Every structure is written in C-alpha cells, then in structure tokens.
C-alpha cells in the first residue's frame, strides 16, 4: 500500500492537537508527518508518535513540497490562502474552516453519511461545522428511511468550540468564583460564560440569525442533498468545556413507530443510543467527552405535530465535531484510492 506524506496545518491549536491525538490512535499509512503553524509557534517542539517534531512555519513554498494529504485547522483566512496552493501542488486538503464548505466544487463530508462525495473532490474537501456533523450522523439514517420534512435545532455548545481563548474564559470565570472574586471580563465572548448561556455564536446576518445557525441550516441541506429542506436553528454557548448537546425536533415525510426509529438509530454507524429514561439514562456532555461516537437519546413522539419526534444528541465537538471527522475522511479517501 502507498504511504502518504501528511501535513497538519494549525498543529498547535485546540483542533490541531486533537488531529495529532486522533492520528496517533488511528495509525494511517504515513510516510511522513509535517506539522505547521504560524510564526508564533514555528520552531517549537511537539511530542507526536513518540518523537519530537519541530513545528514548521507555514509558507507557500513549504505547503507545496509534495504532500499527499493536508489537514487544515488554522482559521478561515489561512485556509482561503493556502488550501488552493496545496491543492495545486497535488495535495488533498481536508479543511476544518468554514471558508470552502458551501463552494459547489468542494464536497462537504461526514464519512458515515456521504462517503461517495469524497471522490468528487477537486483538491479540497471541507469538514462540516461541529454542530452539523453530529446531527448528520443521526439524521441521515432517518432521512434515508422516512424522509425529513422539517428540522428544528436548539444547541447547547461547549466553549472549546471557540478555541483556546473560549476555554480560558470559562476557566478564569470558574476560578474567580471558587476564590470568591468577581467574574473577570471575558476575552473571547461578549459576555461572561461562567454561570451563563449566550444565545449568540458568531456574528448576526441581516435576518438576525447567527452565522453558526446559518451553517447548520445550509450544511444540513448540502450534506443530506436536499437543497430546499425546511431547517431552522438556535445556537447557544453554554458553560461546558467539552461536547455539544442538541435538542432536535423532526417532522418526517412518512409515519413511523418510535421504537423503529430507536432501533434504526441503535444500528446506525457511529451512533450510540442511550435511551432508558426509567433508569435516568440519556446522553450527557461529560460522558461523550473524548469519544468518537454520537450519542442520542430522549427519542420520543412530538404529539403537537403530525409525524414528528424529538431527540437529544451529544458528541465531543473537538473529536467527532472536528478532528476525528477530518481524519476519518482521510482514512476513507486512502481506502477508496487503494480499492
Ligand atoms: P500558532 O500556535 O502559531 O498561533 P486555535 O484555534 O486553538 O487558536 O488554533 C489556531 C491554530 O492555527 C494554531 O496552531 C495557530 O498557530 C495556527 N495559525 C493561526 N494563524 C496561522 C497562520 N497564518 N499560518 C499558520 N498557522 C496559523
């Protein structure tokens, strides 16, 4: 089997470090790994695969040096500039930023849902938004069997989705509370996140929806391949370090038995059904942290509307919501190329 030259761009960030952890666990057929970051961390050392790697400065020349696969998570501007340069040199870029996701020439992939789109790539594959990825893993089997007419998302999103600065705001707030000090001014969020819920993730558009909410709407339609699906979302930042939780309300095209939906989810790839309410068992953010699966529970009929149901869906936003999904795309790509 061919061995791949793999680059990790943004290797020192929250998602970048998770890329490295997942790569260590999944052991891809790699000839070499090269880790890139900005001037700030270039030259520093990162322990990876039991070796010390010197972080390289990302430059146009360096990223064109004959890589086969590059995993990018260094912000939208970096991806916008460097992903096409890497792609032009013959490298497949798997990009975690939002900048290429809605480009019609760029597949948006969740490997459990639309692996066939991987081979349609023209040099760049986009990794979907964290809150969209976990929803897709549970919605796709339902869409295939019953058809989905309408989706209503309400999300409860961890601070790690906002990178190191977001984690720091919650950490500092919790430490100040424990020490009896006043909550410090936040550095990342517009309001203190400790003891709070902030119904704004990213900036507002002209319809007063946030960018995060629109990502969920547009990416759901693109990944499920239904451009006019009725989808709406309210995205909320909550004081949780790891794992996004989502309340999902669905109206289906066809009637269903709720036990059949549960059985379908329990047998779907990448999904773990945790739904035993008599024993107070349902998915929890703390239990999903550091796991690769998507956990779903509280699956129940919504009697307020025909053919409708509610569910609670939880996943580690940095692993399945970012790093794991990207590495899974790379694994699937390698598998398809070696068939
Ligand atoms: P650096 O450590 O040098 O700043 P996070 O989202 O956790 O803040 O991480 C962002 C990641 O993206 C870091 O690894 C950061 O590197 C990297 N990064 C940011 N800007 C650039 C850039 N212009 N070129 C290369 N890497 C970048």
Coordinates of N, CA, C and O in Angstrom, one line a residue, residues 198-264:
X198 N -25.2 32.0 26.4 CA -25.1 33.2 25.5 C -25.8 32.7 24.1 O -25.2 31.9 23.4
X199 N -27.0 33.3 23.8 CA -27.6 32.9 22.6 C -27.1 33.6 21.4 O -27.9 34.1 20.5
X200 N -25.8 33.6 21.2 CA -25.1 34.1 20.1 C -23.8 33.4 19.9 O -22.9 33.5 20.7
X201 N -23.6 32.7 18.7 CA -22.3 32.2 18.4 C -22.0 32.7 17.0 O -22.7 32.4 16.0
X202 N -21.0 33.5 17.0 CA -20.6 34.2 15.7 C -21.5 35.5 15.5 O -22.4 35.7 16.3
X203 N -21.3 36.1 14.3 CA -22.0 37.4 14.1 C -23.4 37.1 13.5 O -23.7 36.1 13.0
X204 N -24.2 38.2 13.6 CA -25.6 38.1 13.1 C -25.7 38.5 11.6 O -24.9 39.3 11.1
X205 N -26.6 37.9 10.9 CA -26.8 38.3 9.5 C -28.0 39.3 9.5 O -28.5 39.7 10.5
X206 N -28.4 39.7 8.3 CA -29.5 40.7 8.2 C -30.9 40.2 8.7 O -31.7 41.0 9.0
X207 N -31.0 38.9 8.8 CA -32.3 38.3 9.3 C -32.2 38.1 10.8 O -33.1 37.4 11.4
X208 N -31.1 38.5 11.4 CA -30.9 38.3 12.9 C -30.6 36.9 13.2 O -30.8 36.5 14.4
X209 N -30.2 36.0 12.3 CA -29.7 34.7 12.6 C -28.2 34.8 12.7 O -27.6 35.7 12.1
X210 N -27.6 34.0 13.5 CA -26.1 34.0 13.6 C -25.5 33.1 12.5 O -26.2 32.2 12.0
X211 N -24.2 33.4 12.2 CA -23.5 32.6 11.2 C -23.6 31.1 11.6 O -23.7 30.3 10.7
X212 N -23.4 30.8 12.9 CA -23.4 29.4 13.3 C -24.8 28.7 13.0 O -24.8 27.6 12.5
X213 N -25.9 29.5 13.2 CA -27.2 29.0 12.9 C -27.4 28.7 11.4 O -27.9 27.7 11.0
X214 N -26.9 29.7 10.6 CA -27.0 29.5 9.1 C -26.1 28.4 8.6 O -26.5 27.7 7.7
X215 N -24.9 28.1 9.3 CA -24.1 27.0 8.9 C -24.9 25.7 9.1 O -24.9 24.8 8.3
X216 N -25.6 25.6 10.2 CA -26.4 24.4 10.5 C -27.5 24.2 9.4 O -27.7 23.1 8.9
X217 N -28.1 25.3 9.0 CA -29.2 25.2 8.0 C -28.6 24.8 6.7 O -29.0 23.8 6.0
X218 N -27.6 25.5 6.2 CA -27.1 25.3 4.8 C -26.3 24.0 4.7 O -26.4 23.3 3.7
X219 N -25.5 23.7 5.8 CA -24.7 22.5 5.7 C -25.6 21.2 5.8 O -25.3 20.2 5.1
X220 N -26.7 21.3 6.6 CA -27.6 20.1 6.6 C -28.2 19.9 5.3 O -28.2 18.7 4.8
X221 N -28.6 20.9 4.6 CA -29.2 20.7 3.2 C -28.1 20.2 2.2 O -28.5 19.3 1.5
X222 N -26.9 20.7 2.3 CA -25.9 20.2 1.3 C -25.5 18.8 1.6 O -25.4 18.0 0.7
X223 N -25.3 18.4 2.9 CA -24.8 17.0 3.2 C -25.9 16.0 2.9 O -25.7 14.9 2.4
X224 N -27.2 16.3 3.3 CA -28.3 15.4 3.0 C -28.8 15.5 1.6 O -29.6 14.6 1.1
X225 N -28.3 16.4 0.8 CA -28.6 16.5 -0.6 C -30.0 17.0 -0.9 O -30.6 16.6 -1.9
X226 N -30.6 17.8 0.1 CA -32.0 18.3 -0.1 C -31.9 19.8 0.0 O -32.0 20.4 1.1
X227 N -31.7 20.5 -1.1 CA -31.4 22.0 -1.1 C -32.5 22.8 -0.5 O -32.3 23.9 0.0
X228 N -33.8 22.3 -0.5 CA -34.9 23.1 0.0 C -35.5 22.6 1.3 O -36.6 22.9 1.7
X229 N -34.7 21.7 2.0 CA -35.3 21.2 3.2 C -35.5 22.3 4.2 O -34.8 23.2 4.3
X230 N -36.7 22.2 4.9 CA -37.0 23.2 5.9 C -36.2 23.0 7.2 O -36.3 21.9 7.8
X231 N -35.3 23.9 7.5 CA -34.4 23.7 8.6 C -34.2 25.1 9.3 O -34.1 26.1 8.7
X232 N -34.3 25.1 10.7 CA -34.1 26.3 11.4 C -33.2 25.9 12.7 O -33.2 24.7 13.1
X233 N -32.6 26.9 13.2 CA -31.7 26.6 14.4 C -31.6 27.8 15.3 O -31.6 29.0 14.9
X234 N -31.4 27.5 16.6 CA -31.0 28.5 17.6 C -29.8 27.9 18.3 O -29.8 26.8 18.8
X235 N -28.6 28.6 18.2 CA -27.4 28.1 18.7 C -26.9 28.9 20.0 O -26.9 30.1 19.9
X236 N -26.6 28.2 21.0 CA -26.4 28.8 22.3 C -25.0 28.3 22.9 O -24.8 27.1 22.9
X237 N -24.2 29.2 23.3 CA -23.0 28.8 24.0 C -23.3 28.6 25.5 O -23.9 29.5 26.1
X238 N -22.8 27.5 26.1 CA -23.1 27.2 27.5 C -21.8 26.9 28.2 O -20.8 26.6 27.6
X239 N -21.8 27.0 29.6 CA -20.6 26.9 30.3 C -20.2 25.4 30.5 O -20.2 24.8 31.6
X240 N -19.8 24.8 29.4 CA -19.4 23.4 29.4 C -18.1 23.4 28.6 O -18.0 24.1 27.6
X241 N -17.1 22.6 29.1 CA -15.8 22.6 28.4 C -15.8 21.8 27.1 O -15.3 22.2 26.1
X242 N -16.4 20.6 27.2 CA -16.3 19.6 26.1 C -17.7 19.1 25.8 O -18.5 18.8 26.7
X243 N -18.0 18.9 24.5 CA -19.2 18.3 23.9 C -20.3 19.3 23.7 O -20.7 20.0 24.6
X244 N -20.8 19.2 22.5 CA -22.0 20.0 22.2 C -23.3 19.0 22.4 O -23.2 17.9 22.0
X245 N -24.3 19.6 22.9 CA -25.6 18.9 23.1 C -26.6 19.6 22.2 O -26.6 20.8 22.0
X246 N -27.5 18.8 21.6 CA -28.5 19.4 20.7 C -29.9 18.8 21.0 O -30.0 17.6 21.1
X247 N -30.9 19.7 21.1 CA -32.3 19.2 21.0 C -32.7 19.3 19.6 O -32.5 20.3 18.9
X248 N -33.2 18.1 19.0 CA -33.6 18.1 17.6 C -35.0 17.7 17.5 O -35.4 16.7 18.0
X249 N -35.8 18.6 16.8 CA -37.2 18.3 16.6 C -37.3 18.0 15.1 O -36.9 18.8 14.3
X250 N -37.9 16.9 14.7 CA -38.0 16.5 13.3 C -39.5 16.3 12.9 O -40.3 15.7 13.7
X251 N -39.9 16.7 11.8 CA -41.1 16.3 11.1 C -40.8 15.5 9.9 O -40.0 15.9 9.1
X252 N -41.3 14.2 9.9 CA -40.9 13.3 8.8 C -42.0 13.3 7.7 O -43.1 13.7 7.9
X253 N -41.5 12.9 6.5 CA -42.4 12.8 5.4 C -43.5 11.7 5.5 O -44.6 11.8 5.0
X254 N -43.1 10.7 6.3 CA -43.9 9.5 6.4 C -44.1 9.1 7.9 O -43.3 9.4 8.7
X255 N -45.2 8.3 8.1 CA -45.5 7.9 9.5 C -44.4 6.9 10.0 O -43.7 6.3 9.2
X256 N -44.3 6.8 11.3 CA -43.2 6.0 11.9 C -43.7 5.4 13.2 O -44.6 6.0 13.8
X257 N -43.1 4.3 13.6 CA -43.2 3.8 15.0 C -42.0 4.3 15.8 O -40.9 4.1 15.3
X258 N -42.1 4.9 16.9 CA -41.0 5.4 17.7 C -40.0 4.3 18.0 O -38.8 4.6 18.0
X259 N -40.5 3.1 18.3 CA -39.5 2.0 18.6 C -38.7 1.7 17.3 O -37.5 1.3 17.5
X260 N -39.2 1.8 16.1 CA -38.5 1.6 14.9 C -37.4 2.6 14.7 O -36.3 2.3 14.2
X261 N -37.7 3.9 15.1 CA -36.7 5.0 15.0 C -35.5 4.6 15.9 O -34.4 4.7 15.5
X262 N -35.9 4.2 17.1 CA -34.8 3.9 18.1 C -34.0 2.7 17.6 O -32.7 2.7 17.7
X263 N -34.6 1.7 17.0 CA -33.9 0.5 16.5 C -33.0 0.9 15.4 O -31.8 0.5 15.2
X264 N -33.5 1.8 14.5 CA -32.7 2.3 13.4 C -31.5 3.1 13.8 O -30.4 2.8 13.4

